[in-house]
Structures are given as C-alpha cells and as structure tokens.
Coordinates of C-alpha atoms in Angstrom, one line a residue:
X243 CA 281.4 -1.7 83.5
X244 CA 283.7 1.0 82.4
X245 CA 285.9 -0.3 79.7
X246 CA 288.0 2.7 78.4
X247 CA 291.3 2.5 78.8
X248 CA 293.3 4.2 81.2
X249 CA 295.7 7.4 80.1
X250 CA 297.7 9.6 81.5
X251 CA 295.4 12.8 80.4
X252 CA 292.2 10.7 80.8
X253 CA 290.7 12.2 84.4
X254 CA 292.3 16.1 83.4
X255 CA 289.0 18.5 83.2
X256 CA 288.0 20.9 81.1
X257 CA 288.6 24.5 82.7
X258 CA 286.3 27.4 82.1
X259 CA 289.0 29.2 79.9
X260 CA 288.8 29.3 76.9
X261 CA 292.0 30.1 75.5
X262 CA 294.0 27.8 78.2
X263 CA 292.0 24.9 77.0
X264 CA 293.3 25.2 73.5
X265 CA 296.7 25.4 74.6
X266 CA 296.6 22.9 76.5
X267 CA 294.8 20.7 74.1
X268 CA 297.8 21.6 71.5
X269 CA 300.4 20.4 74.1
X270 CA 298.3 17.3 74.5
X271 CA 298.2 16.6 70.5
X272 CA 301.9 18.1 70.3
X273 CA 300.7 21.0 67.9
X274 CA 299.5 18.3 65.4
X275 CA 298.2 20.1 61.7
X276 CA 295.3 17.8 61.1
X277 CA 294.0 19.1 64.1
X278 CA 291.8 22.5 63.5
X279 CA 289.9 25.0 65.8
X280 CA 288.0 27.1 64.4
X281 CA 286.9 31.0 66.4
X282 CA 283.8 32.3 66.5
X283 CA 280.9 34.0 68.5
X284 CA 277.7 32.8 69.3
X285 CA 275.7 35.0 71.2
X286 CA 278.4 37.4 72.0
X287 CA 280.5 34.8 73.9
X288 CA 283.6 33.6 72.8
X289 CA 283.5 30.0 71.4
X290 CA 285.7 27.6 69.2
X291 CA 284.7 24.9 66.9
X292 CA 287.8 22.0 67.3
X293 CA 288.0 19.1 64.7
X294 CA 290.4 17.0 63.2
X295 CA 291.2 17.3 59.3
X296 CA 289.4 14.7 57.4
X297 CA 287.6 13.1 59.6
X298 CA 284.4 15.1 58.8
X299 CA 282.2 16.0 56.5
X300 CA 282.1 19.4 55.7
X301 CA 278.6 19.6 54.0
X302 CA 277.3 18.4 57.1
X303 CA 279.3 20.5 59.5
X304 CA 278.1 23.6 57.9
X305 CA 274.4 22.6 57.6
X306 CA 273.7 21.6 60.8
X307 CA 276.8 23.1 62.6
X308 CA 278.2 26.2 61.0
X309 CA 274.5 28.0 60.2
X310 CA 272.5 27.3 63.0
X311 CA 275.1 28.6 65.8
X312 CA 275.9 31.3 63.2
X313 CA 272.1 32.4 63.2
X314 CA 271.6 31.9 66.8
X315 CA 271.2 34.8 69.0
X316 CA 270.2 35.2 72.9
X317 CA 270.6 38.3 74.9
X318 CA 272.1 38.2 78.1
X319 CA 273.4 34.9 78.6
X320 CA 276.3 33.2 80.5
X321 CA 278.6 30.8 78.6
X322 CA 276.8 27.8 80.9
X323 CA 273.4 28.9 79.8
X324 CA 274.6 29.3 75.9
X325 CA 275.8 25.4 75.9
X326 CA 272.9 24.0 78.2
X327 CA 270.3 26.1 75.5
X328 CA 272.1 23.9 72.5
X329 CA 272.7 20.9 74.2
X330 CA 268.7 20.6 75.5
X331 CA 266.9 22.5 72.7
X332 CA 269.1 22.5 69.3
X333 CA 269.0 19.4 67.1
X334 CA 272.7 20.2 65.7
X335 CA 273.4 16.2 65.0
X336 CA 272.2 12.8 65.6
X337 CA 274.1 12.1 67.9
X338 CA 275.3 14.8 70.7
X339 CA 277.4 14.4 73.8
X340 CA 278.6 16.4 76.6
X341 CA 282.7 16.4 77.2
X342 CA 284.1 17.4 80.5
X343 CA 287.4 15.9 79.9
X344 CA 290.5 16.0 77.7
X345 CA 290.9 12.4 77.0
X346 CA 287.0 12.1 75.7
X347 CA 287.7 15.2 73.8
X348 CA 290.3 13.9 71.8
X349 CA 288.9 10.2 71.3
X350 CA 286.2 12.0 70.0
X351 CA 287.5 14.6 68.1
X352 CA 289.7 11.8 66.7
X353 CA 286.9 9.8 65.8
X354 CA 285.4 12.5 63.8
X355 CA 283.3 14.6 66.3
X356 CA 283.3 18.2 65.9
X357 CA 283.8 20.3 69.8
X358 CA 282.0 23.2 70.5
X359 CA 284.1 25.3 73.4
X360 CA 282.2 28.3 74.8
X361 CA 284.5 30.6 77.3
X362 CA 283.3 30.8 80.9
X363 CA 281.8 27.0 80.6
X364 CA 284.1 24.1 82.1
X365 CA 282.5 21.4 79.4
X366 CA 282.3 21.2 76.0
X367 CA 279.5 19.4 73.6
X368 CA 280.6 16.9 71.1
X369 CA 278.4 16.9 67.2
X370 CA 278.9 13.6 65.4
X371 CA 279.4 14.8 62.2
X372 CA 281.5 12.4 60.6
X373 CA 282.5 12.1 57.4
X374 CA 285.9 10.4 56.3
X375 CA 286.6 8.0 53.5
X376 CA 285.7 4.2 53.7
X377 CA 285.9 1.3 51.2
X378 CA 282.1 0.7 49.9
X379 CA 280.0 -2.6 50.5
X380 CA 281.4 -5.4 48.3
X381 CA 281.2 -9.3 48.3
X382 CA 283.3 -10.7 50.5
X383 CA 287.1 -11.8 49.2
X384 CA 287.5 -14.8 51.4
X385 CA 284.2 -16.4 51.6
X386 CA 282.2 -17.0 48.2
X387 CA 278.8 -18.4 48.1
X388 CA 276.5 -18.9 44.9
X389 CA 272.6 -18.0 46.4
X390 CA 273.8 -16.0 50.0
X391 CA 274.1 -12.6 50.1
X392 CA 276.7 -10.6 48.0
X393 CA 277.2 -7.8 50.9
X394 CA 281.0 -7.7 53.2
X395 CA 281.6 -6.5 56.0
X396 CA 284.3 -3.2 55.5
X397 CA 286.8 -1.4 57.4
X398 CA 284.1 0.7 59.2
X399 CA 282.3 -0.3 62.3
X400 CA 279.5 1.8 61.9
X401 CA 278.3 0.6 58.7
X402 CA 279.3 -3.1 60.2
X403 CA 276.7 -2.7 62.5
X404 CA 274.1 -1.2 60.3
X405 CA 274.6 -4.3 58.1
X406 CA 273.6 -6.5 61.4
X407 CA 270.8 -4.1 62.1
X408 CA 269.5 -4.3 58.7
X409 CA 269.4 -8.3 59.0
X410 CA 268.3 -8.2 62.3
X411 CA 265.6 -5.9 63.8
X412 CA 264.8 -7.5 66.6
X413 CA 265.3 -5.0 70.1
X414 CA 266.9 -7.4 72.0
X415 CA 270.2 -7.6 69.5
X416 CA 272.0 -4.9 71.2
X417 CA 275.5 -3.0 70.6
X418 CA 278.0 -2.1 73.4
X419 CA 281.0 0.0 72.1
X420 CA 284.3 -0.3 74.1
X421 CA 287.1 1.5 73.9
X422 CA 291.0 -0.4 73.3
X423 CA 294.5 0.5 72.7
X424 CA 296.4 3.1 74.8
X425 CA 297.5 4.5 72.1
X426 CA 295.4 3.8 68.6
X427 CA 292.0 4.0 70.8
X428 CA 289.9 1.4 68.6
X429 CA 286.0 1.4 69.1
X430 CA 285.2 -2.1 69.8
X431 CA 281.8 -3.3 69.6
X432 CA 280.3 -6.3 71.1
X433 CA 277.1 -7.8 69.4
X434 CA 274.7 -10.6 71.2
X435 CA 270.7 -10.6 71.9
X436 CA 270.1 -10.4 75.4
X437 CA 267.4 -12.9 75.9
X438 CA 270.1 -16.0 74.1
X439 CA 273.4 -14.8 75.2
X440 CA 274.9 -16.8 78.4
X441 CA 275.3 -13.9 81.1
X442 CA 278.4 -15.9 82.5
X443 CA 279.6 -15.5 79.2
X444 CA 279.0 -12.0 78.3
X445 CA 281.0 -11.1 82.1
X446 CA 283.8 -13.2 80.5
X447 CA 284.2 -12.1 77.6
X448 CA 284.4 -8.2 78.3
X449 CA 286.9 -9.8 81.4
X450 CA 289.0 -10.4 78.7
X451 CA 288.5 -7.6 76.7
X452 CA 289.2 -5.5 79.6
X453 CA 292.0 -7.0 80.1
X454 CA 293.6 -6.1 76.5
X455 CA 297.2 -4.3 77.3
X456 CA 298.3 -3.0 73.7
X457 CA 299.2 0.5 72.9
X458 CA 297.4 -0.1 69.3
X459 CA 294.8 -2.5 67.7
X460 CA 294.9 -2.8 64.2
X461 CA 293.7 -6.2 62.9
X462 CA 291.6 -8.9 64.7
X463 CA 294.2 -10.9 65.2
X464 CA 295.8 -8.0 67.8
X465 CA 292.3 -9.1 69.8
X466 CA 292.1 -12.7 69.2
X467 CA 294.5 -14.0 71.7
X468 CA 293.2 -12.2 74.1
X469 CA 290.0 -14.0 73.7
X470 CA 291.3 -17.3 73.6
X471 CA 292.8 -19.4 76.4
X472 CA 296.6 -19.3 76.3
X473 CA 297.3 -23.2 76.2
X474 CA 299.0 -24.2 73.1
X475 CA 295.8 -25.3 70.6
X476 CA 295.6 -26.2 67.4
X477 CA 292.2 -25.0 66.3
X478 CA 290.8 -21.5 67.2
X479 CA 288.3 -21.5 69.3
X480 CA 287.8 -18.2 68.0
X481 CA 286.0 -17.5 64.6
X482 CA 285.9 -15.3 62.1
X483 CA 284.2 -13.9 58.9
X484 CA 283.2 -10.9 56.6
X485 CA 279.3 -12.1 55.8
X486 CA 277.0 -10.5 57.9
X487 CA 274.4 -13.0 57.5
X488 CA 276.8 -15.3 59.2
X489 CA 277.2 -12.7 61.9
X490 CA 273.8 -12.7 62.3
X491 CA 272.8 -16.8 62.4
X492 CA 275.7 -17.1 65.6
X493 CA 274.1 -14.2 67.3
X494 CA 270.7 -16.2 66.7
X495 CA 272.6 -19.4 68.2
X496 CA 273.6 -16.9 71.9
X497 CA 277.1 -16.4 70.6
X498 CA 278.8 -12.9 70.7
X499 CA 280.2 -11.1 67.7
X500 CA 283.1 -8.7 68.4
X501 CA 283.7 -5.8 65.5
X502 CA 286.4 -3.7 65.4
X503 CA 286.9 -0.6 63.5
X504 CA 289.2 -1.0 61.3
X505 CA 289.2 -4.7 60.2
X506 CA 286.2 -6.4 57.9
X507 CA 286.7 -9.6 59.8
X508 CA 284.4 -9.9 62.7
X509 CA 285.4 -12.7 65.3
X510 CA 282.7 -15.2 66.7
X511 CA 282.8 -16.2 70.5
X512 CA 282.8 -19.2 71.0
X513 CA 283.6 -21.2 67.9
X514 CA 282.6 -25.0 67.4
X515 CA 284.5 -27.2 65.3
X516 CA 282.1 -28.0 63.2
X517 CA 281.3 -24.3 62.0
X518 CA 284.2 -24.9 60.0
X519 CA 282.4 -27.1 57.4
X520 CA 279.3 -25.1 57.2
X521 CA 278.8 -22.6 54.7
X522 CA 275.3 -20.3 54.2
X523 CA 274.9 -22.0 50.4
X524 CA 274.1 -25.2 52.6
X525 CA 270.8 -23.7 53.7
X526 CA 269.9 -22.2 50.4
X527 CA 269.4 -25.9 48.7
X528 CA 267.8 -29.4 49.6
X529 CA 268.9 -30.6 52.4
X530 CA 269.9 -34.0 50.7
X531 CA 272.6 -32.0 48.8
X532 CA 274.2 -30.0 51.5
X533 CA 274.4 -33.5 53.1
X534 CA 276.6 -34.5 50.4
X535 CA 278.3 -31.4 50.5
X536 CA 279.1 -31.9 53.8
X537 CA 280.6 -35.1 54.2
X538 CA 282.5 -34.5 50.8
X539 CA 284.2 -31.5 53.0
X540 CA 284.8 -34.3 56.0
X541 CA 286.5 -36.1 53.7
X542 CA 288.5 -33.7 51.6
X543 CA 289.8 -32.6 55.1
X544 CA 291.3 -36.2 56.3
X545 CA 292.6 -36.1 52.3
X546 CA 294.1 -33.0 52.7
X547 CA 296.0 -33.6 55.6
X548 CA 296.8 -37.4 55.5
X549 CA 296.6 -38.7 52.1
X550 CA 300.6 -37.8 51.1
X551 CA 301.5 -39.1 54.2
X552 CA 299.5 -42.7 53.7
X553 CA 301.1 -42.7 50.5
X554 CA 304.7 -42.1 52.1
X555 CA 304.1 -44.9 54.7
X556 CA 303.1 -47.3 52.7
X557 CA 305.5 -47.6 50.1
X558 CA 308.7 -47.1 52.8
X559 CA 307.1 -49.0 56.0
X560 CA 304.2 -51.1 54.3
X561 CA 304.2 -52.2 50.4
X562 CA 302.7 -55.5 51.1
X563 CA 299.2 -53.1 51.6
X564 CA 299.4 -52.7 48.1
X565 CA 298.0 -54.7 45.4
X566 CA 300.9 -56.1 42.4
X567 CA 300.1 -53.9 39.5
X568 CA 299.7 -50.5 42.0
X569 CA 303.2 -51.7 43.8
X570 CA 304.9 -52.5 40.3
X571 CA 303.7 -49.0 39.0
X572 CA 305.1 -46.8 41.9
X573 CA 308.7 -49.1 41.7
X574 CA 308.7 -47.9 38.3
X575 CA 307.9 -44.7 38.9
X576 CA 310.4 -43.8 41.6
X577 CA 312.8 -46.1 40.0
X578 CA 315.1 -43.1 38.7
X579 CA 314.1 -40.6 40.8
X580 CA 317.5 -39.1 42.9
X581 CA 315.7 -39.0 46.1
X582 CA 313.7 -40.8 48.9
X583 CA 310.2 -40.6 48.8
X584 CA 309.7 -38.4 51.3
X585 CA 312.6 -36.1 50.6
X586 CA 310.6 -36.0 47.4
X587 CA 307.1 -35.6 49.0
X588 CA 308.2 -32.6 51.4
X589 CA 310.0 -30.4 49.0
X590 CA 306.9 -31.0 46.6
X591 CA 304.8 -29.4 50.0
X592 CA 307.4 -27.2 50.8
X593 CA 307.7 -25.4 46.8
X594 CA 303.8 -25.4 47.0
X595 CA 303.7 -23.1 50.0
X596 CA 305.9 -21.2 48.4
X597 CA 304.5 -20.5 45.9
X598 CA 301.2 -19.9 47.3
X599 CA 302.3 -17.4 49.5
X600 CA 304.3 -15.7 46.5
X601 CA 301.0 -15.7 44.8
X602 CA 299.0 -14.3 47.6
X603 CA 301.7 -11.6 48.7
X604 CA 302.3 -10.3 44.5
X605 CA 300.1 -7.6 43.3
X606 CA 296.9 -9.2 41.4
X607 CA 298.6 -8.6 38.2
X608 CA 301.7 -10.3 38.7
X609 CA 300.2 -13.2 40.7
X610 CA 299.2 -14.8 37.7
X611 CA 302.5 -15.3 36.4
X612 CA 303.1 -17.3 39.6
X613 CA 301.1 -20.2 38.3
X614 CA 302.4 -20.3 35.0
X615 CA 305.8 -20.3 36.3
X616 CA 304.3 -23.4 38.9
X617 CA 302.4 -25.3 36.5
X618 CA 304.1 -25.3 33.6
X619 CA 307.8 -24.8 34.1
X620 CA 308.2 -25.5 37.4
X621 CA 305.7 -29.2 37.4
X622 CA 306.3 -30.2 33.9
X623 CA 310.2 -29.5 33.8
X624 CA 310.7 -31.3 37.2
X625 CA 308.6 -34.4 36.0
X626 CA 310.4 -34.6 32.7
X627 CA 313.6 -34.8 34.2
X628 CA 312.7 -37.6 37.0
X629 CA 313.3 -35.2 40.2
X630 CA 309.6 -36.2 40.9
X631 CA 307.7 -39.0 40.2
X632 CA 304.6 -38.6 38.5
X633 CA 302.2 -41.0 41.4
X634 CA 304.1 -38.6 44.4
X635 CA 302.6 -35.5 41.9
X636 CA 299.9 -36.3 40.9
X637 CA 298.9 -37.6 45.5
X638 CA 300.6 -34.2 46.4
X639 CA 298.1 -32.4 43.9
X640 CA 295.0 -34.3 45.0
X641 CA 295.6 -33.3 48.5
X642 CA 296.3 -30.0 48.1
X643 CA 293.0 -29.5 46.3
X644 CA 291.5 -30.9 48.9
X645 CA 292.9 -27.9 51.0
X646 CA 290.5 -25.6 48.9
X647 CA 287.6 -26.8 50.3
X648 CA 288.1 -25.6 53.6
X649 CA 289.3 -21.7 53.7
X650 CA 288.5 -21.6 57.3
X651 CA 291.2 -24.6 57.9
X652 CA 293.7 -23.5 55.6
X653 CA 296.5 -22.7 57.9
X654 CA 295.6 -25.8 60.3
X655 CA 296.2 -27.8 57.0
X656 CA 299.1 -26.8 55.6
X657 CA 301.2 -27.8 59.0
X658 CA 299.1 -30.7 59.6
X659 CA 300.1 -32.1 56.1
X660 CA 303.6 -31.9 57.1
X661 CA 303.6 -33.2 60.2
X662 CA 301.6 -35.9 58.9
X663 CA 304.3 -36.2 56.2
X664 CA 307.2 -36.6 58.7
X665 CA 305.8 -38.9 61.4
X666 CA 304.5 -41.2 58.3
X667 CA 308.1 -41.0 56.5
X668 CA 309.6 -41.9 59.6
X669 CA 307.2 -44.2 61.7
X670 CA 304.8 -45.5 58.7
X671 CA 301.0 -46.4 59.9
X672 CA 302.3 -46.1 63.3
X673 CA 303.1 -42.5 63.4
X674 CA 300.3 -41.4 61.7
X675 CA 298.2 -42.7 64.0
X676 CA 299.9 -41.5 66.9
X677 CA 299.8 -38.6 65.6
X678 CA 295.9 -38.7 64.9
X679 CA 295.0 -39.5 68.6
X680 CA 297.2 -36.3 69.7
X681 CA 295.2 -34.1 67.3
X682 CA 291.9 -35.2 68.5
X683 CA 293.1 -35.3 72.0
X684 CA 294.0 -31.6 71.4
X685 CA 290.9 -30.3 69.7
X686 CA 288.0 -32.3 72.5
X687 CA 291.0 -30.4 75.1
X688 CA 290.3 -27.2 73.1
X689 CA 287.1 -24.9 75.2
X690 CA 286.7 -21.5 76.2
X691 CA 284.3 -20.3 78.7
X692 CA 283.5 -23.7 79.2
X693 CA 282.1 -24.2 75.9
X694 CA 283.4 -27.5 73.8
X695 CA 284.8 -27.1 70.3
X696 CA 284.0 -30.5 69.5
X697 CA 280.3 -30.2 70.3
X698 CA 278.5 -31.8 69.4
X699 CA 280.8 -34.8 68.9
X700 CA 281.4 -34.8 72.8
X701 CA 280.1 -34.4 74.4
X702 CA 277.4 -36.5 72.1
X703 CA 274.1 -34.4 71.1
X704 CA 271.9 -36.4 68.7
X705 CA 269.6 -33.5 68.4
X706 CA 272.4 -30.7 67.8
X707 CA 274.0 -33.9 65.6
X708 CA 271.1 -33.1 62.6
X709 CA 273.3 -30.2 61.7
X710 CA 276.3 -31.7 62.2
X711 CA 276.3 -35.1 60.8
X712 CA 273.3 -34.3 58.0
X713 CA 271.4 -30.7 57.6
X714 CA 267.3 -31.6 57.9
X715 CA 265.0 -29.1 56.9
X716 CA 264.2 -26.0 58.1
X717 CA 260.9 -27.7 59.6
X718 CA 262.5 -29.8 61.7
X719 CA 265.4 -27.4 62.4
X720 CA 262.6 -24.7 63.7
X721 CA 261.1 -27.2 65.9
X722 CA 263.8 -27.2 68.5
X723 CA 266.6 -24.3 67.9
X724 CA 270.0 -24.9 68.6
X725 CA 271.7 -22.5 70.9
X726 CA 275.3 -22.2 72.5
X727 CA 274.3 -22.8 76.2
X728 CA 273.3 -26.4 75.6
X729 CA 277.5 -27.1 74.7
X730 CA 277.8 -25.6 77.6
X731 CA 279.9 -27.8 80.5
X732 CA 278.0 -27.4 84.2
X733 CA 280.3 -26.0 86.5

C-alpha cells in the first residue's frame, strides 16, 4: 500500500537536462539558501551534487561521496551508463536509492540525502549520508523507574528504532516507514512482529494513517486522533511512552508501535486500561510486592479523584455518616471559614492547577520558586487567616498526592476530581455515584479496532486477570503468553 502523500509536484519526472532540472528544482524550493548544488565532472560528463545545508555530514559526504566520484574515471560512457556503473557496482553509502521524480528528490534531499544529477540521464541516485544534530540518549523525563533501563527514546526516528532493534532481534519485528504531512513530510514508522500482530489490525491501522489530512505533523498528538475513534471518550485508547523496553514488551503482546520523527513519545495501538497501572519496576521485584504496588495504585486512583468530593458530600448532604468527635472537629474547623465548603474545596483544586501548570510551563530555575510561593505563603497564609480550613487542606493534599502515582492518568484526574467535586457538592452520595456508573459506562464503551479497553475486566479473562488483579511470576507468566488478539471482540 502506497502511503505517501499526495502533492502537486509529486508525479513531475526528472528530465535528461541537466541544467533545466536545477532550475526547476530552485522554483520548486523557491530559491531556498539551505539548499546547495554542488558542479562537477565525473567521467567527463556533467554532473551536480544537490543537498540541503545541515542536514549532512560532511566527513561522510566527502569520504565516501566527494573522493570516490572524484577518482572515478571511465572512457567513453553515456550519462545512463555513468549512473547505472555507481548505482550497481560503487558502494558510495549504506543505503542508496534511485530518484526519478521531483517530489522523492526533495523528501529526500530534505531528509538529509545527498543527489547525484548526471546530464543526459532522466534519474538521479539518492546517498544517505546524514548527519544533522540530535539530542543524545538520556533517561526518560516522564517515566522513572529504579532497576529498568535508563535509555529514552529522542527526537530522531532512526536511532528510535535502533533502540527497538537492539532490544529486539528477532526477524519477524519489522519496520514500515510512511510518509505524512503535505507539507512538513514526517517519516512515520510503524513497529509490530509479523507472526503476533492481528492482520485486520495492521489494515486498520495504516487505514487510518492513510487517512491523515494535515499539512504538518509535529507532536504525537497531531497523529493521535487520527488513531482513535472520534466518539467523545474519556480514556485514550491510545498509549504512549519514551522507554523502549516498554515499546518492545507491547510489540511482544501483537500490538503496534507508531514512531514519528520528531517526537520521543511513541504511541501504542491499542491501549488497555490497565496498562495504565503497570510500570517495568513491577517485573524487576517479587511478585508479592508489585502486587502491593499495584493495588496501592488502584486505590490512590479512586483517592485521587473521589476522596474531596466524599468529603464535600458528606458534611453538606450526609453528617450523620460521621462519627461525634470527626463531626465536632470539622464544625470547628469550618466554623469561621467565609465560604461553603465546596466553594472552599474548588478554589483549593482550582489554585493547585494553577500552580502546577505555572511550575511546569517556568524555566527549571524559576519553577522552584513556584512551590515556595504555594507552600509556604500561599498554604500557610491562607490557613492562618481562616480562608481554608485545615481538614478541607489537609483531604485536598492527600488526594492530590494520590495524582502522582499515576503520570499516565494525570490529565483524566485532574477533571475527574472536579467533576466529582461538583456533582458531590451539589447532589451528595447520590451524584457521585451517578457519576461513577457514567465513567465506567464510558471506559467498557471505550474500543478501537474492536479491542476492549477494559480487558480484561470485561469482558472477564481469569487467565489475562494474573497481570491484572496480581503479577505471578515469570514461570507462570511464560507458560501461557498474553497477547492482544485474545481482547479481541469476534465480529
């Protein structure tokens, strides 16, 4: 299936002139300085060198480019028989391609190809010789572990897949580049091993792809929704992360990672629920810990989202829940306090996103004076003076830690906890369970390509359920290996 996008130039050919297809390339690139052609003669027939500025590297273009063609000399030969002589018996790069178009000559001369022109020939060859700038190989910022590996994904496809390859050398993990973006033309790459990847799903997925209409793709998320059905969700079915080690156990499992150049964050089709509360430090220990681990993350979720609100509810809608000392203390407490409760309780939420998004959007070393300003002036001052009762505080600050726990979940959380706040300030006990049934109503409503994101909740799995509900060994976990296509619905 051809996948490259369609542009106006795409289908123009090459001629055999020389000098016509420079000019015509300058009028396609609207006489651009980064891009350079470089004259010369090889054989006695007129050639040109183009690349763009940059995107090379010039030790390498000269070694294996600029000498060899420099040194080569043939008598009597035609400007056809001069490129089919390189292209079938010179080793000039790793990777050489023939060009018979203008659109694949400049995607590729963009994407740091050097083009070798001869006059008289109506194609060119393409030399991979890149060599541009990238951010090095360094631990990933937004997911931490303690015994995993300390190694990120960066900005460059290339060396994302290299980091896969390294991890995983089996041949049936295979790479297929794609081309998006009329007008940014960013390399795509799909990941998946043929012999676990669902075929129906592989077709549907590069559907989708395929069906990507943006001039320019310059983050995951500008692929994302394109992946994911367009009814209004509330979890992604679409994953994401920067450990290739992750990258490479979903692969294992017949899902498909998509890279694309320019982002560290690789997205993982489909995504299960449960994915969310798994981290790689929970196979690095005894399973009886990561156990633990994992229902304290079950819990610090329903915290994190419904404790302030329980807390709301009860003592507007239900105070006969509490016991005499616990219902005498919080009287006290909010005794002088100017406002409601849950006046109180959403401006606490509201200053804290604030603030957290003050802290995340300042350079690192201003951010720090954020949480001095939070903690200590901000907190302190507005406890002192009975704006905020120290029980609403100190329930606020408990479920917000609770928010740590799950990066993945974070943005899920934060409007959760508010819309839990409201529906239990306003309806008590009622609301919030309301509320409850539409969110799990919505997430076991929430597939793509027919794959549930609550699997293996429902539909029920008890053998899929000993990495879900405990982690067993890696005995037990060998002895029947869980992969994707068992979620999958029948059609």
């Amino acid at each position: 299936m051809n996948l490259n996008i369609p542009f106006e130039f795409q289908n123009e050919k090459l001629i055999s002139n020389l000098e016509q297809n420079i000019d015509r390339l300058k009028e396609l690139c609207s006489n651009s300085s980064d891009l350079l052609v470089a004259n010369v003669k090889v054989s006695n027939i007129d050639c040109a060198l183009i690349f763009t500025d940059g995107m090379i590297s010039t030790q390498t273009i000269t070694n294996l480019v600029f000498l060899p063609l420099n040194e080569l000399h043939l008598e009597n030969i035609s400007a056809v028989k001069l490129i089919d002589y390189i292209y079938n018996n010179k080793l000039l790069s790793t990777e050489t391609k023939q060009v018979n178009d203008f659109g694949t000559l400049i995607r590729m001369t963009n994407s740091g190809f050097a083009i070798l022109l001869a006059n008289g020939c109506n194609y060119a060859l393409a030399f991979g010789v890149q060599g541009y700038n990238s951010r090095s190989i360094n631990e990933p910022s937004s997911e931490q572990n303690i015994m995993g590996s300390h190694e990120g994904f960066v900005e460059n496809v290339r060396v994302n897949m290299s980091l896969i390859r390294r991890r995983m050398k089996s041949p049936t993990v295979k790479f297929e580049m794609i081309t998006r973006g009329t007008k940014s033309y960013t390399d795509i790459c799909l990941c998946y091993m043929v012999d676990r990847v669902s075929q129906d799903l592989l077709n549907r997925v590069k559907e989708s792809l395929k069906n990507i209409d943006a001039e320019t793709i310059l983050l995951s998320g500008y692929v994302q929704p394109f992946l994911e059905s367009p009814k209004a969700r509330i979890f992604d079915s679409v994953g994401y992360t920067e450990r290739p080690d992750v990258i490479c156990s979903k692969v294992l499992e017949g899902r498909i990672a998509v890279l694309i150049d320019g982002t560290p964050f690789v997205l993982i089709v489909p995504k299960l629920l449960n994915d969310s509360f798994q981290t790689i430090d929970d196979y690095s220990g005894k399973p009886f810990y990561a156990t633990f681990i994992r229902w304290l993350k079950y819990i610090s979720f329903i915290l994190a989202i419904a404790l302030l609100a329980f807390y709301v509810a009860i003592s507007l809608h239900n105070p006969e829940l509490l016991n005499r000392e616990l219902l005498i203390l919080l009287a006290e407490a909010e005794l002088n306090a100017p406002f409601s409760i849950l006046i109180e309780a959403f401006g606490v939420l509201l200053v804290y996103e604030i603030i957290k998004e003050a802290g995340l959007r300042l350079p690192k070393a201003v951010g720090g004076a954020v949480s001095i300003v939070a903690g200590l002036i901000i907190g302190d001052c507005a406890v002192s003076s009975g704006l905020i009762s120290n029980p609403l505080l100190t329930v606020s600050a408990i479920s917000v830690v609770c928010g740590f726990t799950l990066p993945d979940l974070s943005r899920q959380i934060s409007v959760l906890r508010l819309c839990y706040l409201i529906v239990g300030g306003i309806f008590g006990l009622f609301g919030i369970g309301l509320l409850t049934m539409i969110i799990i109503f919505n997430a076991c409503d929430t597939q793509d390509y027919g794959f549930p994101f609550t699997f293996p909740l429902t539909p029920f799995s008890k053998e899929s359920m000993r990495d879900v509900a405990t982690r067993v060994s890696f005995r037990k976990m060998q002895s029947g290996g869980f992969t994707i296509n068992s979620s999958k619905h029948k059609d």
